mmCIF file of C-alpha atoms in Angstrom:
data_model
loop_
_atom_site.group_PDB
_atom_site.id
_atom_site.type_symbol
_atom_site.label_atom_id
_atom_site.label_comp_id
_atom_site.label_asym_id
_atom_site.label_seq_id
_atom_site.Cartn_x
_atom_site.Cartn_y
_atom_site.Cartn_z
ATOM 1 C CA UNK A 1012 51.351 87.134 -72.926
ATOM 2 C CA UNK A 1013 49.710 83.819 -73.876
ATOM 3 C CA UNK A 1014 50.667 81.784 -76.967
ATOM 4 C CA UNK A 1015 47.882 83.217 -79.121
ATOM 5 C CA UNK A 1016 48.924 86.778 -78.255
ATOM 6 C CA UNK A 1017 52.586 85.953 -78.961
ATOM 7 C CA UNK A 1018 51.680 84.427 -82.313
ATOM 8 C CA UNK A 1019 49.532 87.431 -83.204
ATOM 9 C CA UNK A 1020 52.395 89.741 -82.272
ATOM 10 C CA UNK A 1021 54.851 87.746 -84.404
ATOM 11 C CA UNK A 1022 52.526 87.723 -87.412
ATOM 12 C CA UNK A 1023 51.915 91.464 -87.096
ATOM 13 C CA UNK A 1024 55.640 92.186 -86.801
ATOM 14 C CA UNK A 1025 56.356 90.120 -89.904
ATOM 15 C CA UNK A 1026 53.568 91.750 -91.931
ATOM 16 C CA UNK A 1027 54.429 95.305 -90.867
ATOM 17 C CA UNK A 1028 58.127 94.806 -91.525
ATOM 18 C CA UNK A 1029 57.546 93.129 -94.891
ATOM 19 C CA UNK A 1030 55.291 95.975 -96.054
ATOM 20 C CA UNK A 1031 57.891 98.537 -94.970
ATOM 21 C CA UNK A 1032 60.689 96.653 -96.725
ATOM 22 C CA UNK A 1033 58.580 96.401 -99.893
ATOM 23 C CA UNK A 1034 58.457 100.193 -100.096
ATOM 24 C CA UNK A 1035 62.233 100.431 -100.458
ATOM 25 C CA UNK A 1036 63.351 97.034 -101.759
ATOM 26 C CA UNK A 1037 62.416 94.847 -104.681
ATOM 27 C CA UNK A 1038 60.096 92.121 -103.386
ATOM 28 C CA UNK A 1039 62.172 89.321 -104.924
ATOM 29 C CA UNK A 1040 65.319 90.602 -103.225
ATOM 30 C CA UNK A 1041 63.804 90.466 -99.730
ATOM 31 C CA UNK A 1042 65.133 87.387 -97.983
ATOM 32 C CA UNK A 1043 63.519 85.760 -94.971
ATOM 33 C CA UNK A 1044 66.625 86.101 -92.790
ATOM 34 C CA UNK A 1045 66.679 89.901 -93.314
ATOM 35 C CA UNK A 1046 62.913 90.124 -92.823
ATOM 36 C CA UNK A 1047 62.923 88.313 -89.483
ATOM 37 C CA UNK A 1048 65.987 90.240 -88.305
ATOM 38 C CA UNK A 1049 64.278 93.574 -89.005
ATOM 39 C CA UNK A 1050 61.006 92.283 -87.516
ATOM 40 C CA UNK A 1051 62.940 91.135 -84.444
ATOM 41 C CA UNK A 1052 61.391 87.680 -84.492
ATOM 42 C CA UNK A 1053 62.945 84.275 -84.898
ATOM 43 C CA UNK A 1054 63.240 82.520 -88.241
ATOM 44 C CA UNK A 1055 61.395 79.541 -86.740
ATOM 45 C CA UNK A 1056 58.541 81.890 -85.865
ATOM 46 C CA UNK A 1057 58.247 82.878 -89.516
ATOM 47 C CA UNK A 1058 58.134 79.269 -90.715
ATOM 48 C CA UNK A 1059 55.717 78.281 -87.963
ATOM 49 C CA UNK A 1060 53.224 80.708 -89.548
ATOM 50 C CA UNK A 1061 54.168 80.903 -93.234
ATOM 51 C CA UNK A 1062 55.924 79.056 -96.000
ATOM 52 C CA UNK A 1063 56.718 82.103 -98.188
ATOM 53 C CA UNK A 1064 56.674 85.906 -98.171
ATOM 54 C CA UNK A 1065 53.640 85.730 -100.474
ATOM 55 C CA UNK A 1066 51.815 83.740 -97.788
ATOM 56 C CA UNK A 1067 52.233 86.679 -95.404
ATOM 57 C CA UNK A 1068 50.502 88.969 -97.904
ATOM 58 C CA UNK A 1069 47.824 86.445 -98.865
ATOM 59 C CA UNK A 1070 47.041 85.940 -95.196
ATOM 60 C CA UNK A 1071 46.548 89.689 -94.759
ATOM 61 C CA UNK A 1072 44.401 89.907 -97.911
ATOM 62 C CA UNK A 1073 42.244 87.082 -96.552
ATOM 63 C CA UNK A 1074 41.976 88.795 -93.158
ATOM 64 C CA UNK A 1075 40.912 92.016 -94.867
ATOM 65 C CA UNK A 1076 38.306 90.141 -96.935
ATOM 66 C CA UNK A 1077 36.809 88.747 -93.731
ATOM 67 C CA UNK A 1078 36.732 92.261 -92.291
ATOM 68 C CA UNK A 1079 34.913 93.516 -95.410
ATOM 69 C CA UNK A 1080 32.417 90.637 -95.162
ATOM 70 C CA UNK A 1081 31.616 91.685 -91.591
ATOM 71 C CA UNK A 1082 31.056 95.275 -92.720
ATOM 72 C CA UNK A 1083 28.682 94.132 -95.490
ATOM 73 C CA UNK A 1084 26.970 91.260 -93.665
ATOM 74 C CA UNK A 1085 23.660 93.060 -93.055
ATOM 75 C CA UNK A 1086 23.556 94.829 -96.419
ATOM 76 C CA UNK A 1087 20.880 94.065 -98.986
ATOM 77 C CA UNK A 1088 22.644 91.631 -101.374
ATOM 78 C CA UNK A 1089 20.762 93.168 -104.319
ATOM 79 C CA UNK A 1090 21.919 96.720 -103.564
ATOM 80 C CA UNK A 1091 24.872 96.734 -105.962
ATOM 81 C CA UNK A 1092 25.619 100.421 -105.419
ATOM 82 C CA UNK A 1093 25.928 99.960 -101.655
ATOM 83 C CA UNK A 1094 28.123 96.894 -102.159
ATOM 84 C CA UNK A 1095 30.330 98.870 -104.512
ATOM 85 C CA UNK A 1096 30.570 101.878 -102.187
ATOM 86 C CA UNK A 1097 31.448 99.682 -99.213
ATOM 87 C CA UNK A 1098 34.071 97.813 -101.267
ATOM 88 C CA UNK A 1099 35.670 100.964 -102.652
ATOM 89 C CA UNK A 1100 35.620 102.709 -99.262
ATOM 90 C CA UNK A 1101 37.238 99.642 -97.724
ATOM 91 C CA UNK A 1102 40.029 99.574 -100.315
ATOM 92 C CA UNK A 1103 40.551 103.311 -99.821
ATOM 93 C CA UNK A 1104 40.860 102.769 -96.055
ATOM 94 C CA UNK A 1105 43.536 100.131 -96.724
ATOM 95 C CA UNK A 1106 45.315 102.064 -99.474
ATOM 96 C CA UNK A 1107 48.744 101.405 -97.973
ATOM 97 C CA UNK A 1108 48.396 97.625 -98.208
ATOM 98 C CA UNK A 1109 46.909 97.491 -101.700
ATOM 99 C CA UNK A 1110 49.215 100.148 -103.188
ATOM 100 C CA UNK A 1111 52.224 98.343 -101.745
ATOM 101 C CA UNK A 1112 51.101 95.077 -103.350
ATOM 102 C CA UNK A 1113 50.477 96.806 -106.673
ATOM 103 C CA UNK A 1114 53.818 98.638 -106.655
ATOM 104 C CA UNK A 1115 55.612 95.375 -105.894
ATOM 105 C CA UNK A 1116 54.014 93.734 -108.953
ATOM 106 C CA UNK A 1117 51.785 91.497 -106.822
ATOM 107 C CA UNK A 1118 48.466 92.269 -108.529
ATOM 108 C CA UNK A 1119 47.684 88.548 -108.505
ATOM 109 C CA UNK A 1120 47.155 88.644 -104.742
ATOM 110 C CA UNK A 1121 44.682 91.497 -105.174
ATOM 111 C CA UNK A 1122 42.935 89.641 -107.989
ATOM 112 C CA UNK A 1123 42.733 86.436 -105.991
ATOM 113 C CA UNK A 1124 41.307 88.264 -102.988
ATOM 114 C CA UNK A 1125 38.562 89.863 -105.098
ATOM 115 C CA UNK A 1126 37.729 86.950 -107.371
ATOM 116 C CA UNK A 1127 38.048 84.201 -104.761
ATOM 117 C CA UNK A 1128 35.754 86.165 -102.444
ATOM 118 C CA UNK A 1129 32.828 85.450 -104.776
ATOM 119 C CA UNK A 1130 32.870 81.721 -103.944
ATOM 120 C CA UNK A 1131 31.434 80.599 -107.269
ATOM 121 C CA UNK A 1132 30.561 76.908 -107.208
ATOM 122 C CA UNK A 1133 29.726 74.409 -109.927
ATOM 123 C CA UNK A 1134 26.368 73.912 -108.196
ATOM 124 C CA UNK A 1135 25.232 77.433 -109.074
ATOM 125 C CA UNK A 1136 23.131 78.007 -112.172
ATOM 126 C CA UNK A 1137 25.381 78.900 -115.122
ATOM 127 C CA UNK A 1138 23.971 82.391 -115.608
ATOM 128 C CA UNK A 1139 24.519 83.299 -111.951
ATOM 129 C CA UNK A 1140 28.055 81.882 -111.987
ATOM 130 C CA UNK A 1141 29.009 83.728 -115.175
ATOM 131 C CA UNK A 1142 27.432 86.990 -114.018
ATOM 132 C CA UNK A 1143 29.118 86.781 -110.618
ATOM 133 C CA UNK A 1144 32.458 86.017 -112.248
ATOM 134 C CA UNK A 1145 32.106 88.899 -114.706
ATOM 135 C CA UNK A 1146 31.194 91.300 -111.910
ATOM 136 C CA UNK A 1147 34.143 90.241 -109.753
ATOM 137 C CA UNK A 1148 36.601 90.727 -112.632
ATOM 138 C CA UNK A 1149 35.005 94.110 -113.395
ATOM 139 C CA UNK A 1150 35.578 95.157 -109.780
ATOM 140 C CA UNK A 1151 39.153 93.884 -109.958
ATOM 141 C CA UNK A 1152 39.851 95.870 -113.123
ATOM 142 C CA UNK A 1153 38.260 98.956 -111.653
ATOM 143 C CA UNK A 1154 40.249 98.718 -108.420
ATOM 144 C CA UNK A 1155 43.538 98.044 -110.227
ATOM 145 C CA UNK A 1156 43.059 101.109 -112.438
ATOM 146 C CA UNK A 1157 42.126 103.158 -109.384
ATOM 147 C CA UNK A 1158 45.273 101.970 -107.580
ATOM 148 C CA UNK A 1159 47.383 102.647 -110.683
ATOM 149 C CA UNK A 1160 46.079 106.225 -110.696
ATOM 150 C CA UNK A 1161 46.885 106.688 -106.997
ATOM 151 C CA UNK A 1162 43.378 106.134 -105.547
ATOM 152 C CA UNK A 1163 42.680 109.877 -105.650
ATOM 153 C CA UNK A 1164 38.916 109.681 -106.147
ATOM 154 C CA UNK A 1165 36.391 108.823 -103.456
ATOM 155 C CA UNK A 1166 34.004 105.917 -103.926
ATOM 156 C CA UNK A 1167 31.177 108.356 -104.648
ATOM 157 C CA UNK A 1168 33.245 110.098 -107.340
ATOM 158 C CA UNK A 1169 34.014 106.767 -108.990
ATOM 159 C CA UNK A 1170 30.377 105.721 -108.949
ATOM 160 C CA UNK A 1171 29.335 109.102 -110.366
ATOM 161 C CA UNK A 1172 31.799 108.580 -113.237
ATOM 162 C CA UNK A 1173 30.314 105.174 -113.911
ATOM 163 C CA UNK A 1174 26.738 106.463 -113.731
ATOM 164 C CA UNK A 1175 27.522 109.352 -116.086
ATOM 165 C CA UNK A 1176 28.746 106.831 -118.673
ATOM 166 C CA UNK A 1177 25.438 104.965 -118.467
ATOM 167 C CA UNK A 1178 23.386 108.068 -119.223
ATOM 168 C CA UNK A 1179 25.322 109.053 -122.349
#
């Protein structure tokens, strides 16, 4: 196993173990020494990759965002419904990760991953920046409520609910 493969293994072990521990322990009570012991990796390996437990989760949220970007890369940027379906389907596929964050009280990581993904810059026209920001916070609110309710609906069911509100 080369260094990159070893590092990937270590990072995966840490992430998997942290997510498992978060299902049974309060996030704030999880200490790095217990995490690395259960992950069967060295403490130095943890600190070579991360500064905090939150960094482990932010890193995974960022990785998932990149994966979603790849899925949507050839989509028509003006097809909002397709963008929404792809986003909701993606979150549904990764229910375990997002529900674990939510249940641990780490909604901020979810919010950051959705809102930061929009890459709003001061160079953009004001209307575009405000509209993009509003849309990203709308998606965040929608996803958080969906998570809170157990993510029972499919993306198509959610969109149908939204569309039925528009016609009334």
